[in-house]
Structures are given as structure tokens and as C-alpha cells.
């Protein structure tokens, strides 16, 4: 009898445990579906390690950047159920492994995910040689930090995001208070003082973060999470939207979501171009290549917005690209876990070349870690800035100083200057050619006139520097077996105006070739002998400078019908250009335009108001240097 009671009690206890565990699992799954990963993980830890439990527990750790626990959990998952797991799981396991430095094991799952061979150790070694800068980091003292990140510059202060408001509700994802925006004074680049939250018109009960400001401090763009969750696919999700606010009479007002935001996807992490005519941001909107992509949208003169444009596959991957930042030199910095790197989000840079961004470069191990590194902002001229990272276990802001990377054996760099004055030639183009004469890379230099290209060992190259109104300069050089330069390079251009007396800049800043006046017979566009002799001076000059491009323009005085004068000037300009072509000047280097009487040099704009000599001033041909 006692034995039966014991068996019955055991069955009841076992059944109770199963029932309790079943309820716990249901609760954990519900929390997981709500993205309440912190609490979900605590419940999954108490359940039997089935495939569902292991996967969701590993994901819960992963999404809160606990890569050590995530990698251990995923490893158990793969040992038991590896054959039935999908590629998304491969990627998360690989990222978790990279986060704890297990690169060789991570390569196995990256190779399986992308169906190509990976060697992370070799990639990182290459990054250390190719990244342009090294960084010296120091954690900023933010006075009681709790989830601080995303520091931007606002007049003489800084603004950052933080979970330090312990009176706020806890966010289920990570069990931290909801984010607010704070302003502060920064001392010696490393200490924040006078920390004050932005007003309640900005900070609500939801998340606010990632603020960026126009140069005049009168407009702010920032993130705000929706109050309500909306059904998106299988889950209800509170989307994040970009907002705009205006600073009017001491208050932030006119706060509204940008027109391209939506209840069905998120738009986050705003940054402005140098001219403040383009807003860059990250989004998972339809058409994205991966989890989040970087987009740009035009800000029109009337304050309206254009249609968002995806930056394309060179920047974006099938995974996350977030936290864009456009520097004063029009360099795009952003964070990605889809580009090859150290683990988690890494910071990359991409130069703007003729309006497009080039292949991203990982900023290297002096700034990137195995965890998430993001919200990069740099003051290019000062070579300093800040970056956020959770490498210490939670989000923190780090100040940095940067220096050139001396290990970059396979880079060639320099500045382009005026040959006479040594002035930096902002906006000049530097082009790199290989030994066959094919152009392989080019860039338009920024305010520091700095250029940099990747090169290979034992190769012959040529630089070409060009800028409007300057004589192009070609420099040949070669590299040794280690990629080092065999010759010193000084790329300096001479202005046409300092090289030739006949080339002058007029009052409007236009550079022109000054020739003796060309005379045409009355109502004729035919080049006579006198005009030909004058034009031969230009022929010789253009043969001397084979890259010079010239616009030929013809002008008449105001006497006669305007329509006739316009057609006559067009014929004279065309006739002049054809003569130059007949003397061996390539047509592609020339253009012609007739202005008729529309651009007089004096006030003789009507008939019978000036002397013959005054009208004669306006009858002319001009030769403007285009390149």
C-alpha cells in the first residue's frame, strides 16, 4: 500500500513538473515573440533543452550581445540538431563565435552560410595592413552610465542617448529603462558635465535616440519608437520612426514623423550630408537587401523630401548596415555585421567618388572589437571623434584620436597642391592608372586634399592630377615586392594663369585665353586670313596642353534684329571651332556657343545709343577654359 502511494505521489509530482514546465515554455515563447529576450532567456534556461528551446535561448543571448552564452548554447544546438538548422542560424552562430575570438570555428559556419570559403584570421591580418588609420580609445565619463551611446555635436554641447532614467519603464528587450536624449558639456573630450534631459516634447515614454542637428542648431532629426505594436508578418512590432523638430524661441516644436516613415517598417539613425541637402538613414523598408540597409533621401529647398534611395549592394548586404555618418569630407562611415570583420557590428568607411560610394574599408582592430561597435562620428580636421561599443558588457561611449596606419604597406597616399603657392587643391581629382594605361581608381579629394589608393607589389603605376583651370600632371612610379614606393611622389599642379601670360582670370572668376580680336566680314561667319593667324596662337597653346578643353563663344553688338544676331553668333562660333579642328585639335576638346547680343560688356544694349567704338567692344569671340 505504501509502495502504491509512493508511486502515485511520484507520478503526480512528475506530472506537475511537466505541467509547470509546459506553462513556463509557453510563457517563454510568448516573451520571445514579443522580443522580450532578457526575460525569455531566464525562462528558457529552466526548460528541457529541446531544439526549440536551444534555438530561442541562443537567439535571446545573441540579440542581447551575450556572445559567450550564445556560442555555448548554439554549439549544443548544433551538436544535437545541426542537420535540421537553417542558414540564418549558421550566421548567428558564426557571429557569436567571432565575438569570443573562435575564428576558425566561425569560418566553418560562415562558409556554410555563404557557400564560399572564409578565413577570418587572414582577413583580419589584411585589414590591419589596409585600414587607413589607427585609433586610441578612451571611455568617456558620462556620470552614472547606463546604456549610453550615439553622441553627436550640437553647437558647443553634445547630445547622446541613454537608459539612465530609472524612473522610466523597463524595455522588455534588455530589461533597461527606455532611452531618452540628453544634452551635456564635454570637458577635455573625455568627461560629460551638466547632463540634462531634453524636454518632454522630445523625450516621451518611448525610446528616443540618435539625434543629429543642422549646423545652425535649429533643426533636429532623431529616432522615436511607436507607442503601439503593429502586426508585421507573424509578430507584433513597435516600429521606429525618424522625426524632425525645430528650435523656435527656445523650445523644440513642430515635431513630426518624416513622410517616408511607416507603421510597417523602421527608419532609424539619421545623418546629414555636408550641404544638408541629403539625409542618410538606415531602414528595413521593402526593397532592402537585408535586415537593415542604408538609404539616402533628398531634402528639397521647400523642406519636402524626395523618395528614399538604397545605397546599393556595394554598401549594403543581406544582414545589418546601420548608424551611417557623413563626415565633413563626404566620407560615409557606418556599422555592419554583413561586411567581413571582427564580430558583431564593425565600423567601416567608404569614400564618395563622383557621387557614388566606393568599396567599404574596415577601420581595423584598434577601434573594432568582437562585439558591437557603432555610432561613429569624426571631426576630420582634428582627427578625433567618438564611437559607441558594448565591448565592456553594456553600451558605452568612447572618445578617440586617430593617426595614420604605418602598417599599410599596400597603400599609396599624399596630398595634391598648387605648384606655386602650395595651396591645397580642394576638389581636385586624382586618378590611378596601371602599367597598361587603364584607369583603375579615382577620387575627388576633400578639404584636406588627401588621396589614398590600394596598390600591389612589383607593379608600375601612374598618377594623374586634374582640376579645372589647372594643367594636368602625370607622375609614374613603381612598387617593390612589399608594395613600397620606389620613388617619392609630390603631386602638384600649376594653374594655367601662372604658366601662360595669355591665360587670365576675368572679374567673374572665369579663366580665358586672351587673343587679339578676331574680325569677320560684315554679316559673315567665314574665317579670313587675319582671323586664322590669331586662332593659330590658340592652336599652338592647345597642342602644348593636350588635356585643355575650350569653349568658343561668339558675341554681337545690339544693332539689328536680335534673332539675326543670335544666329550669326552661333555660325561664327561654329566656324571658329571648325577651323581649330581643321588644324588638328580634337573635336571632343571643343564646344561652341553663340550668345548674340545677350552678354554685352557695356551698357550699349540698344541701337543708336553708343558710338561705333563702344559697340565694337561687344563684337568679340571668347575662349573659356573648361578643363
Coordinates of C-alpha atoms in Angstrom, one line a residue:
X1 CA 0.0 0.0 0.0
X2 CA 2.8 2.4 0.9
X3 CA 4.5 1.5 -2.3
X4 CA 1.4 2.4 -4.3
X5 CA 1.1 5.7 -2.5
X6 CA 4.8 6.4 -3.3
X7 CA 4.3 5.6 -7.0
X8 CA 1.2 7.8 -7.1
X9 CA 2.9 10.7 -5.4
X10 CA 5.8 10.4 -7.8
X11 CA 3.5 10.4 -10.8
X12 CA 1.7 13.4 -9.5
X13 CA 5.0 15.2 -8.9
X14 CA 6.3 14.3 -12.3
X15 CA 3.1 15.4 -13.9
X16 CA 3.1 18.6 -12.0
X17 CA 6.7 19.3 -13.2
X18 CA 5.7 18.6 -16.8
X19 CA 2.7 20.9 -16.5
X20 CA 4.8 23.6 -14.8
X21 CA 7.5 23.3 -17.5
X22 CA 4.9 23.4 -20.2
X23 CA 3.5 26.7 -18.8
X24 CA 7.0 28.1 -18.5
X25 CA 7.8 27.2 -22.1
X26 CA 4.5 28.9 -23.3
X27 CA 5.4 32.0 -21.3
X28 CA 9.0 32.0 -22.7
X29 CA 7.8 31.6 -26.3
X30 CA 5.3 34.5 -25.8
X31 CA 8.1 36.7 -24.4
X32 CA 10.4 35.6 -27.2
X33 CA 7.7 36.6 -29.8
X34 CA 7.5 40.0 -28.1
X35 CA 11.3 40.3 -28.4
X36 CA 11.5 40.3 -24.6
X37 CA 14.8 38.5 -24.9
X38 CA 16.1 39.2 -21.4
X39 CA 13.2 37.6 -19.5
X40 CA 12.7 34.9 -22.2
X41 CA 16.2 33.7 -21.7
X42 CA 15.6 33.3 -17.9
X43 CA 12.6 31.1 -18.5
X44 CA 14.2 29.1 -21.3
X45 CA 17.2 28.3 -19.0
X46 CA 14.8 26.3 -16.8
X47 CA 13.3 24.2 -19.6
X48 CA 14.5 20.9 -21.2
X49 CA 17.0 21.6 -24.0
X50 CA 14.8 20.7 -27.0
X51 CA 15.7 22.1 -30.4
X52 CA 13.1 24.9 -30.0
X53 CA 14.4 25.9 -26.5
X54 CA 18.1 25.8 -27.6
X55 CA 17.5 27.9 -30.7
X56 CA 15.4 30.5 -28.9
X57 CA 17.7 30.6 -25.9
X58 CA 20.7 31.1 -28.2
X59 CA 18.9 33.8 -30.1
X60 CA 17.9 35.5 -26.9
X61 CA 21.5 35.7 -25.8
X62 CA 22.6 36.7 -29.3
X63 CA 20.2 39.6 -29.6
X64 CA 21.4 41.0 -26.3
X65 CA 25.1 40.6 -27.4
X66 CA 25.9 37.9 -24.8
X67 CA 28.1 36.1 -27.3
X68 CA 29.8 33.8 -24.8
X69 CA 26.5 32.3 -23.6
X70 CA 25.1 32.4 -27.2
X71 CA 28.1 30.5 -28.6
X72 CA 27.8 27.8 -25.9
X73 CA 24.1 27.4 -26.5
X74 CA 24.3 27.3 -30.3
X75 CA 27.1 24.8 -30.0
X76 CA 24.9 22.4 -28.0
X77 CA 22.1 23.1 -30.6
X78 CA 24.3 22.1 -33.5
X79 CA 25.7 19.0 -31.7
X80 CA 22.1 17.7 -31.3
X81 CA 20.2 19.1 -34.2
X82 CA 22.8 20.5 -36.7
X83 CA 21.4 18.8 -39.8
X84 CA 17.9 20.5 -39.5
X85 CA 19.1 24.1 -38.9
X86 CA 18.8 26.9 -41.5
X87 CA 21.4 29.4 -42.8
X88 CA 20.2 32.2 -40.6
X89 CA 21.2 30.2 -37.6
X90 CA 24.6 29.5 -39.2
X91 CA 25.2 33.2 -39.4
X92 CA 24.2 34.0 -35.8
X93 CA 26.4 31.1 -34.5
X94 CA 29.3 32.3 -36.6
X95 CA 28.9 35.9 -35.3
X96 CA 28.7 34.7 -31.7
X97 CA 31.9 32.6 -32.3
X98 CA 33.7 35.6 -33.8
X99 CA 32.6 37.6 -30.7
X100 CA 34.6 35.3 -28.5
X101 CA 37.5 35.0 -30.8
X102 CA 36.8 31.5 -32.1
X103 CA 37.5 32.4 -35.7
X104 CA 38.4 29.0 -37.1
X105 CA 35.2 27.5 -35.8
X106 CA 33.2 30.6 -37.0
X107 CA 34.7 30.2 -40.6
X108 CA 33.0 26.7 -40.8
X109 CA 29.6 28.2 -40.3
X110 CA 30.2 31.4 -42.4
X111 CA 31.4 29.1 -45.3
X112 CA 28.2 27.1 -45.0
X113 CA 26.0 30.2 -44.7
X114 CA 27.5 32.0 -47.8
X115 CA 28.5 28.8 -49.7
X116 CA 32.1 30.0 -50.1
X117 CA 35.4 29.7 -48.2
X118 CA 36.1 32.0 -45.3
X119 CA 39.4 32.6 -43.5
X120 CA 38.7 35.3 -40.9
X121 CA 42.2 35.3 -39.4
X122 CA 43.8 36.1 -42.9
X123 CA 41.1 38.7 -43.5
X124 CA 41.8 40.5 -40.2
X125 CA 45.5 40.4 -40.9
X126 CA 44.8 42.0 -44.3
X127 CA 42.6 44.6 -42.6
X128 CA 45.4 45.6 -40.3
X129 CA 47.6 46.4 -43.3
X130 CA 44.9 48.1 -45.4
X131 CA 42.9 50.2 -43.0
X132 CA 44.0 53.8 -43.3
X133 CA 44.1 54.8 -39.5
X134 CA 44.8 53.5 -36.1
X135 CA 42.7 54.7 -33.1
X136 CA 43.5 55.5 -29.5
X137 CA 40.3 55.0 -27.5
X138 CA 39.4 56.3 -24.0
X139 CA 36.0 55.7 -22.4
X140 CA 34.1 58.9 -21.8
X141 CA 33.0 59.6 -18.2
X142 CA 29.2 60.1 -18.6
X143 CA 28.4 60.3 -14.9
X144 CA 26.4 57.2 -13.9
X145 CA 26.4 55.5 -17.4
X146 CA 23.5 53.1 -18.2
X147 CA 23.3 52.2 -21.8
X148 CA 24.9 55.4 -23.2
X149 CA 25.6 55.7 -26.9
X150 CA 25.3 57.8 -30.1
X151 CA 26.9 61.1 -29.2
X152 CA 26.5 64.0 -31.7
X153 CA 27.7 67.6 -31.6
X154 CA 25.2 70.4 -31.0
X155 CA 26.5 74.0 -31.0
X156 CA 29.0 74.0 -28.1
X157 CA 27.5 70.9 -26.5
X158 CA 26.9 67.2 -27.2
X159 CA 23.7 65.2 -27.3
X160 CA 23.6 61.4 -26.5
X161 CA 21.2 58.6 -25.9
X162 CA 20.9 56.9 -22.5
X163 CA 18.8 54.5 -20.4
X164 CA 19.8 56.3 -17.2
X165 CA 16.2 57.4 -16.4
X166 CA 15.5 54.7 -13.7
X167 CA 12.0 56.2 -13.2
X168 CA 11.1 55.1 -16.7
X169 CA 9.6 51.7 -17.6
X170 CA 11.9 48.9 -18.4
X171 CA 12.3 47.8 -22.0
X172 CA 11.5 44.1 -22.4
X173 CA 14.3 43.5 -24.9
X174 CA 17.1 44.1 -22.5
X175 CA 15.4 45.0 -19.2
X176 CA 16.8 48.5 -19.2
X177 CA 14.8 51.8 -18.9
X178 CA 13.6 53.3 -22.1
X179 CA 16.0 55.5 -24.0
X180 CA 16.0 59.3 -23.7
X181 CA 18.1 62.0 -25.3
X182 CA 20.4 64.1 -23.1
X183 CA 22.5 67.2 -23.6
X184 CA 25.8 67.8 -21.9
X185 CA 29.0 69.9 -21.9
X186 CA 32.2 67.9 -22.8
X187 CA 35.4 68.6 -21.0
X188 CA 38.8 67.6 -22.4
X189 CA 36.9 65.3 -24.8
X190 CA 36.5 62.7 -22.1
X191 CA 34.2 63.9 -19.4
X192 CA 30.5 64.9 -19.7
X193 CA 29.2 67.5 -17.3
X194 CA 25.9 69.4 -16.9
X195 CA 23.9 66.5 -18.2
X196 CA 20.3 67.4 -18.7
X197 CA 17.5 65.5 -20.5
X198 CA 15.9 67.1 -23.5
X199 CA 12.4 68.5 -22.8
X200 CA 9.3 66.2 -22.6
X201 CA 8.2 67.4 -26.0
X202 CA 11.2 65.3 -27.3
X203 CA 11.6 62.6 -24.6
X204 CA 8.4 60.6 -24.2
X205 CA 7.7 57.3 -22.5
X206 CA 9.0 55.5 -25.6
X207 CA 12.6 55.3 -27.0
X208 CA 14.3 58.5 -28.3
X209 CA 17.8 58.2 -29.7
X210 CA 20.3 59.0 -32.4
X211 CA 19.9 62.8 -32.7
X212 CA 21.6 64.8 -35.4
X213 CA 21.4 68.6 -35.9
X214 CA 21.8 71.1 -38.7
X215 CA 24.8 73.4 -38.4
X216 CA 22.7 76.3 -37.2
X217 CA 21.2 74.2 -34.4
X218 CA 17.7 75.0 -35.5
X219 CA 16.6 71.6 -36.8
X220 CA 17.0 68.1 -35.2
X221 CA 16.3 64.7 -36.7
X222 CA 16.0 61.7 -34.3
X223 CA 14.5 58.3 -33.7
X224 CA 11.3 57.6 -31.8
X225 CA 9.7 54.2 -31.2
X226 CA 5.9 53.9 -31.9
X227 CA 3.7 53.5 -28.8
X228 CA 1.7 50.6 -30.3
X229 CA 2.8 47.4 -31.8
X230 CA 1.6 46.7 -35.3
X231 CA 1.2 43.3 -36.9
X232 CA 4.2 42.7 -39.2
X233 CA 4.4 39.2 -40.5
X234 CA 3.9 36.8 -37.6
X235 CA 4.8 39.2 -34.9
X236 CA 3.5 42.5 -33.5
X237 CA 6.3 45.0 -33.6
X238 CA 6.7 48.6 -32.4
X239 CA 8.4 50.2 -35.4
X240 CA 10.9 53.1 -35.0
X241 CA 10.4 56.3 -37.0
X242 CA 12.5 59.3 -37.9
X243 CA 11.3 62.6 -36.6
X244 CA 12.1 66.2 -37.3
X245 CA 11.9 69.0 -34.7
X246 CA 12.5 72.8 -35.0
X247 CA 14.0 75.0 -32.3
X248 CA 11.8 78.1 -32.2
X249 CA 12.0 80.8 -29.4
X250 CA 13.9 78.5 -27.1
X251 CA 11.7 75.4 -27.5
X252 CA 11.7 72.3 -29.7
X253 CA 8.4 72.4 -31.6
X254 CA 6.8 71.3 -34.9
X255 CA 7.8 67.7 -34.0
X256 CA 6.6 65.3 -36.7
X257 CA 7.4 62.0 -38.3
X258 CA 9.1 62.2 -41.7
X259 CA 6.7 61.5 -44.6
X260 CA 8.5 58.3 -45.7
X261 CA 8.2 56.6 -42.3
X262 CA 5.7 53.8 -41.8
X263 CA 3.9 51.6 -39.3
X264 CA 5.1 48.6 -41.3
X265 CA 8.9 49.1 -41.1
X266 CA 11.5 51.1 -39.2
X267 CA 13.6 54.1 -40.2
X268 CA 16.5 54.9 -37.9
X269 CA 19.9 56.6 -37.3
X270 CA 19.7 59.9 -39.3
X271 CA 22.8 61.8 -40.5
X272 CA 23.1 64.8 -42.8
X273 CA 25.4 65.5 -45.8
X274 CA 27.8 68.4 -45.6
X275 CA 25.5 70.6 -47.6
X276 CA 22.5 69.4 -45.5
X277 CA 20.6 68.7 -48.7
X278 CA 20.6 64.9 -48.2
X279 CA 19.5 62.8 -45.2
X280 CA 21.1 59.4 -44.8
X281 CA 19.4 56.7 -42.6
X282 CA 19.0 53.0 -42.0
X283 CA 15.8 51.0 -42.7
X284 CA 14.3 47.6 -43.2
X285 CA 11.7 49.0 -45.7
X286 CA 10.6 46.9 -48.6
X287 CA 13.3 46.6 -51.2
X288 CA 16.1 46.4 -48.6
X289 CA 18.8 43.8 -49.4
X290 CA 19.0 42.6 -45.8
X291 CA 17.9 43.2 -42.2
X292 CA 18.7 46.9 -42.4
X293 CA 20.2 48.9 -45.3
X294 CA 21.5 52.4 -45.6
X295 CA 19.4 54.8 -47.6
X296 CA 19.6 58.5 -48.7
X297 CA 16.8 60.9 -49.4
X298 CA 16.9 64.4 -50.8
X299 CA 15.8 67.4 -48.7
X300 CA 14.2 69.8 -51.1
X301 CA 14.6 73.6 -50.8
X302 CA 11.0 73.9 -49.7
X303 CA 11.5 71.4 -46.8
X304 CA 9.8 68.5 -48.5
X305 CA 11.6 65.2 -49.1
X306 CA 12.3 63.1 -52.2
X307 CA 12.0 59.3 -52.5
X308 CA 14.4 57.3 -50.4
X309 CA 17.2 55.6 -52.4
X310 CA 19.0 52.4 -51.4
X311 CA 22.8 52.9 -51.5
X312 CA 23.1 49.5 -53.2
X313 CA 25.0 46.2 -52.9
X314 CA 28.5 47.7 -52.6
X315 CA 27.4 49.2 -49.2
X316 CA 24.5 47.0 -48.1
X317 CA 24.5 43.3 -47.5
X318 CA 21.9 40.7 -46.6
X319 CA 22.5 41.5 -43.0
X320 CA 22.6 44.7 -41.0
X321 CA 24.0 48.1 -42.1
X322 CA 23.2 50.8 -39.6
X323 CA 24.4 54.0 -37.9
X324 CA 25.6 56.0 -41.0
X325 CA 27.6 59.1 -40.5
X326 CA 28.7 61.5 -43.3
X327 CA 31.8 63.4 -42.4
X328 CA 32.8 66.9 -43.4
X329 CA 34.9 65.3 -46.2
X330 CA 31.8 63.5 -47.6
X331 CA 33.1 60.2 -46.3
X332 CA 30.5 57.6 -45.3
X333 CA 31.1 55.8 -42.0
X334 CA 28.7 53.1 -41.0
X335 CA 28.4 49.9 -39.0
X336 CA 27.8 46.4 -40.4
X337 CA 27.8 42.8 -39.4
X338 CA 27.4 41.7 -43.1
X339 CA 30.8 43.0 -44.3
X340 CA 33.8 41.0 -43.2
X341 CA 35.1 41.9 -39.8
X342 CA 35.9 41.1 -36.1
X343 CA 32.4 40.1 -35.0
X344 CA 29.2 41.9 -34.2
X345 CA 28.8 45.3 -35.8
X346 CA 32.1 46.8 -37.1
X347 CA 32.7 50.3 -38.3
X348 CA 33.6 50.8 -42.0
X349 CA 34.3 53.8 -44.2
X350 CA 33.5 54.5 -47.8
X351 CA 34.8 57.4 -49.9
X352 CA 32.4 59.4 -52.1
X353 CA 33.7 59.3 -55.7
X354 CA 31.7 61.3 -58.3
X355 CA 28.6 61.0 -56.2
X356 CA 28.9 57.2 -55.6
X357 CA 30.5 55.4 -52.6
X358 CA 33.4 53.1 -53.2
X359 CA 34.0 49.7 -51.6
X360 CA 33.9 49.9 -47.8
X361 CA 37.1 49.6 -45.7
X362 CA 37.0 48.1 -42.2
X363 CA 38.5 50.6 -39.7
X364 CA 40.5 47.8 -38.1
X365 CA 41.1 46.3 -34.7
X366 CA 42.2 49.5 -32.9
X367 CA 38.6 50.6 -33.0
X368 CA 36.5 47.4 -33.7
X369 CA 36.1 44.6 -31.3
X370 CA 34.3 41.2 -31.3
X371 CA 31.1 42.8 -30.1
X372 CA 29.1 45.8 -31.5
X373 CA 30.9 49.0 -32.4
X374 CA 28.7 51.7 -33.8
X375 CA 27.6 55.3 -33.8
X376 CA 30.9 56.5 -35.2
X377 CA 31.4 60.3 -35.5
X378 CA 34.6 62.0 -36.5
X379 CA 35.9 65.6 -36.8
X380 CA 38.1 65.0 -39.8
X381 CA 40.4 68.0 -39.5
X382 CA 41.0 67.4 -35.8
X383 CA 41.4 63.7 -36.3
X384 CA 39.3 62.9 -33.3
X385 CA 35.7 61.9 -32.5
X386 CA 33.7 59.3 -30.7
X387 CA 32.3 55.8 -31.1
X388 CA 29.9 53.6 -29.1
X389 CA 30.5 50.0 -28.2
X390 CA 29.1 47.3 -25.9
X391 CA 32.6 45.6 -25.5
X392 CA 32.5 46.2 -21.8
X393 CA 29.2 44.4 -21.3
X394 CA 26.8 47.4 -22.0
X395 CA 26.7 50.4 -24.3
X396 CA 29.4 53.0 -23.6
X397 CA 30.8 56.0 -25.5
X398 CA 34.5 56.2 -26.3
X399 CA 36.5 59.2 -27.4
X400 CA 39.2 58.6 -29.9
X401 CA 42.2 60.1 -31.5
X402 CA 43.3 58.7 -34.8
X403 CA 46.7 58.5 -36.6
X404 CA 47.8 57.2 -39.9
X405 CA 48.3 53.4 -40.1
X406 CA 52.1 52.8 -40.6
X407 CA 51.4 49.1 -41.3
X408 CA 49.6 50.0 -44.6
X409 CA 52.4 48.7 -46.9
X410 CA 50.0 48.4 -49.8
X411 CA 48.7 51.9 -49.8
X412 CA 49.8 55.0 -51.6
X413 CA 48.8 58.3 -50.3
X414 CA 49.5 62.0 -50.3
X415 CA 48.1 65.5 -50.9
X416 CA 47.6 67.4 -54.1
X417 CA 48.8 71.1 -54.0
X418 CA 49.3 74.2 -56.1
X419 CA 52.8 74.0 -57.5
X420 CA 53.5 77.7 -56.9
X421 CA 51.7 78.5 -53.7
X422 CA 51.5 75.0 -52.1
X423 CA 47.8 75.7 -51.5
X424 CA 45.7 72.5 -51.0
X425 CA 43.6 71.9 -54.1
X426 CA 40.2 71.0 -52.7
X427 CA 38.0 69.3 -55.2
X428 CA 40.9 68.1 -57.4
X429 CA 40.7 64.7 -59.0
X430 CA 43.4 62.1 -58.6
X431 CA 43.4 59.1 -60.9
X432 CA 45.4 56.0 -60.7
X433 CA 46.5 54.1 -63.9
X434 CA 48.0 50.6 -64.2
X435 CA 51.0 49.7 -66.3
X436 CA 48.7 49.1 -69.3
X437 CA 47.4 52.7 -69.1
X438 CA 44.0 51.6 -67.8
X439 CA 42.4 53.8 -65.2
X440 CA 41.8 51.6 -62.1
X441 CA 40.8 54.0 -59.4
X442 CA 40.0 57.7 -58.9
X443 CA 38.8 60.0 -56.2
X444 CA 37.9 63.7 -55.7
X445 CA 39.8 65.0 -52.7
X446 CA 38.1 66.7 -49.8
X447 CA 39.1 69.7 -47.8
X448 CA 42.4 68.1 -46.7
X449 CA 43.3 67.4 -50.4
X450 CA 44.3 63.9 -49.2
X451 CA 44.2 60.9 -51.6
X452 CA 44.8 57.3 -50.9
X453 CA 44.8 54.2 -53.1
X454 CA 45.4 50.5 -52.7
X455 CA 48.3 49.2 -54.7
X456 CA 50.1 45.9 -55.4
X457 CA 53.8 44.9 -55.2
X458 CA 56.1 44.8 -58.2
X459 CA 53.8 47.0 -60.3
X460 CA 54.2 50.1 -62.4
X461 CA 51.6 52.9 -61.9
X462 CA 50.8 56.4 -63.0
X463 CA 49.0 59.2 -61.1
X464 CA 47.1 61.9 -62.9
X465 CA 46.0 65.0 -61.0
X466 CA 43.4 67.3 -62.6
X467 CA 41.5 70.4 -61.6
X468 CA 39.6 73.0 -63.6
X469 CA 41.9 75.8 -64.8
X470 CA 45.0 73.8 -63.9
X471 CA 47.5 71.9 -66.1
X472 CA 47.0 68.2 -65.5
X473 CA 50.1 66.4 -64.0
X474 CA 51.1 62.8 -64.7
X475 CA 53.6 61.0 -62.4
X476 CA 54.8 57.5 -62.9
X477 CA 56.0 55.3 -60.1
X478 CA 56.6 51.7 -59.2
X479 CA 56.5 49.4 -56.1
X480 CA 58.8 46.8 -54.7
X481 CA 58.0 43.3 -53.6
X482 CA 56.5 44.6 -50.4
X483 CA 54.3 47.2 -52.1
X484 CA 56.5 50.1 -51.0
X485 CA 57.1 53.0 -53.4
X486 CA 60.4 53.2 -55.3
X487 CA 60.0 56.9 -55.9
X488 CA 58.9 59.9 -53.9
X489 CA 55.6 61.4 -55.1
X490 CA 54.7 65.0 -54.9
X491 CA 51.5 65.7 -56.8
X492 CA 51.4 69.4 -57.6
X493 CA 49.5 71.2 -60.3
X494 CA 50.2 74.6 -61.9
X495 CA 47.4 77.0 -62.8
X496 CA 47.2 78.0 -66.4
X497 CA 47.1 81.6 -65.3
X498 CA 50.6 81.3 -63.8
X499 CA 52.0 79.2 -66.7
X500 CA 50.8 81.4 -69.6
X501 CA 50.5 85.2 -69.8
X502 CA 47.7 84.9 -72.4
X503 CA 45.6 82.9 -69.9
X504 CA 43.8 85.2 -67.5
X505 CA 41.0 85.1 -65.0
X506 CA 38.3 87.8 -65.5
X507 CA 36.3 89.7 -62.9
X508 CA 33.8 86.9 -62.7
X509 CA 36.4 84.3 -61.9
X510 CA 36.2 82.7 -65.4
X511 CA 39.6 81.6 -66.9
X512 CA 40.0 82.6 -70.5
X513 CA 42.6 82.6 -73.3
X514 CA 43.2 86.2 -74.4
X515 CA 43.8 86.6 -78.1
X516 CA 43.9 89.6 -80.5
X517 CA 40.5 90.5 -81.6
X518 CA 39.0 88.4 -84.5
X519 CA 37.3 90.3 -87.2
X520 CA 34.7 88.9 -89.5
X521 CA 33.4 90.5 -92.7
X522 CA 30.1 92.2 -92.4
X523 CA 27.2 89.7 -91.8
X524 CA 29.7 86.9 -92.5
X525 CA 30.9 83.9 -90.4
X526 CA 33.8 82.9 -92.7
X527 CA 37.3 82.8 -91.2
X528 CA 39.5 85.2 -93.1
X529 CA 43.3 85.2 -93.1
X530 CA 43.6 87.6 -90.2
X531 CA 41.3 85.6 -88.0
X532 CA 43.2 82.4 -88.9
X533 CA 46.5 83.9 -87.9
X534 CA 45.0 84.9 -84.5
X535 CA 43.5 81.5 -84.0
X536 CA 46.8 79.7 -84.7
X537 CA 48.0 81.1 -81.4
X538 CA 45.2 79.1 -79.7
X539 CA 46.0 76.1 -81.8
X540 CA 49.6 76.1 -80.6
X541 CA 48.5 76.6 -77.0
X542 CA 46.1 73.6 -77.1
X543 CA 48.7 71.4 -78.7
X544 CA 51.1 72.4 -75.9
X545 CA 48.5 71.4 -73.3
X546 CA 46.8 68.2 -74.7
X547 CA 44.2 68.0 -71.9
X548 CA 43.0 71.6 -72.2
X549 CA 39.3 71.9 -73.2
X550 CA 37.9 75.2 -74.5
X551 CA 34.5 76.7 -75.1
X552 CA 34.4 79.0 -78.2
X553 CA 31.8 81.7 -77.8
X554 CA 30.8 84.5 -80.2
X555 CA 29.0 87.8 -79.4
X556 CA 27.5 90.6 -81.4
X557 CA 26.5 94.1 -80.6
X558 CA 22.9 95.2 -80.1
X559 CA 22.3 96.7 -83.6
X560 CA 20.0 94.8 -85.9
X561 CA 17.4 92.1 -85.1
X562 CA 18.1 90.0 -82.0
X563 CA 17.2 86.8 -83.8
X564 CA 19.6 87.5 -86.7
X565 CA 22.4 88.4 -84.3
X566 CA 21.9 85.2 -82.3
X567 CA 22.1 83.0 -85.4
X568 CA 25.1 85.0 -86.7
X569 CA 26.9 84.5 -83.4
X570 CA 26.2 80.8 -83.5
X571 CA 27.6 80.5 -87.0
X572 CA 30.7 82.4 -86.1
X573 CA 31.4 80.3 -83.0
X574 CA 30.8 77.1 -85.0
X575 CA 33.0 78.4 -87.9
X576 CA 35.8 79.2 -85.4
X577 CA 35.6 75.8 -83.8
X578 CA 35.7 74.1 -87.2
X579 CA 38.9 76.0 -88.1
X580 CA 40.5 74.8 -84.8
X581 CA 39.5 71.2 -85.7
X582 CA 41.0 71.6 -89.2
X583 CA 44.3 72.5 -87.6
X584 CA 44.5 69.2 -85.6
X585 CA 42.6 70.0 -82.4
X586 CA 40.3 67.1 -81.4
X587 CA 36.7 67.9 -81.6
X588 CA 36.0 66.4 -78.1
X589 CA 38.1 69.1 -76.6
X590 CA 36.0 71.9 -78.1
X591 CA 32.5 73.3 -77.8
X592 CA 30.9 76.3 -79.4
X593 CA 28.1 78.6 -78.4
X594 CA 26.6 81.8 -79.8
X595 CA 25.2 84.4 -77.4
X596 CA 24.2 87.1 -79.9
X597 CA 23.7 90.4 -78.1
X598 CA 22.8 88.8 -74.8
X599 CA 26.1 89.4 -72.9
X600 CA 27.3 92.9 -73.6
X601 CA 30.4 94.2 -71.8
X602 CA 29.0 97.7 -71.5
X603 CA 25.6 99.5 -71.5
X604 CA 25.2 99.5 -75.2
X605 CA 22.0 97.4 -75.3
X606 CA 20.0 99.2 -77.9
X607 CA 20.6 100.8 -81.3
X608 CA 21.6 104.5 -81.7
X609 CA 22.7 104.9 -78.1
X610 CA 26.5 104.4 -78.4
X611 CA 29.5 105.3 -80.6
X612 CA 31.0 102.8 -83.1
X613 CA 33.9 102.1 -80.8
X614 CA 31.6 101.4 -77.9
X615 CA 29.6 98.9 -80.0
X616 CA 32.8 97.4 -81.2
X617 CA 33.6 96.3 -77.6
X618 CA 30.7 93.8 -77.7
X619 CA 31.6 92.3 -81.0
X620 CA 34.0 89.6 -79.9
X621 CA 35.0 85.9 -79.6
X622 CA 35.9 84.5 -76.2
X623 CA 37.8 81.3 -75.4
X624 CA 37.0 79.9 -72.0
X625 CA 38.9 77.1 -70.4
X626 CA 36.6 74.3 -69.3
X627 CA 39.2 71.9 -68.1

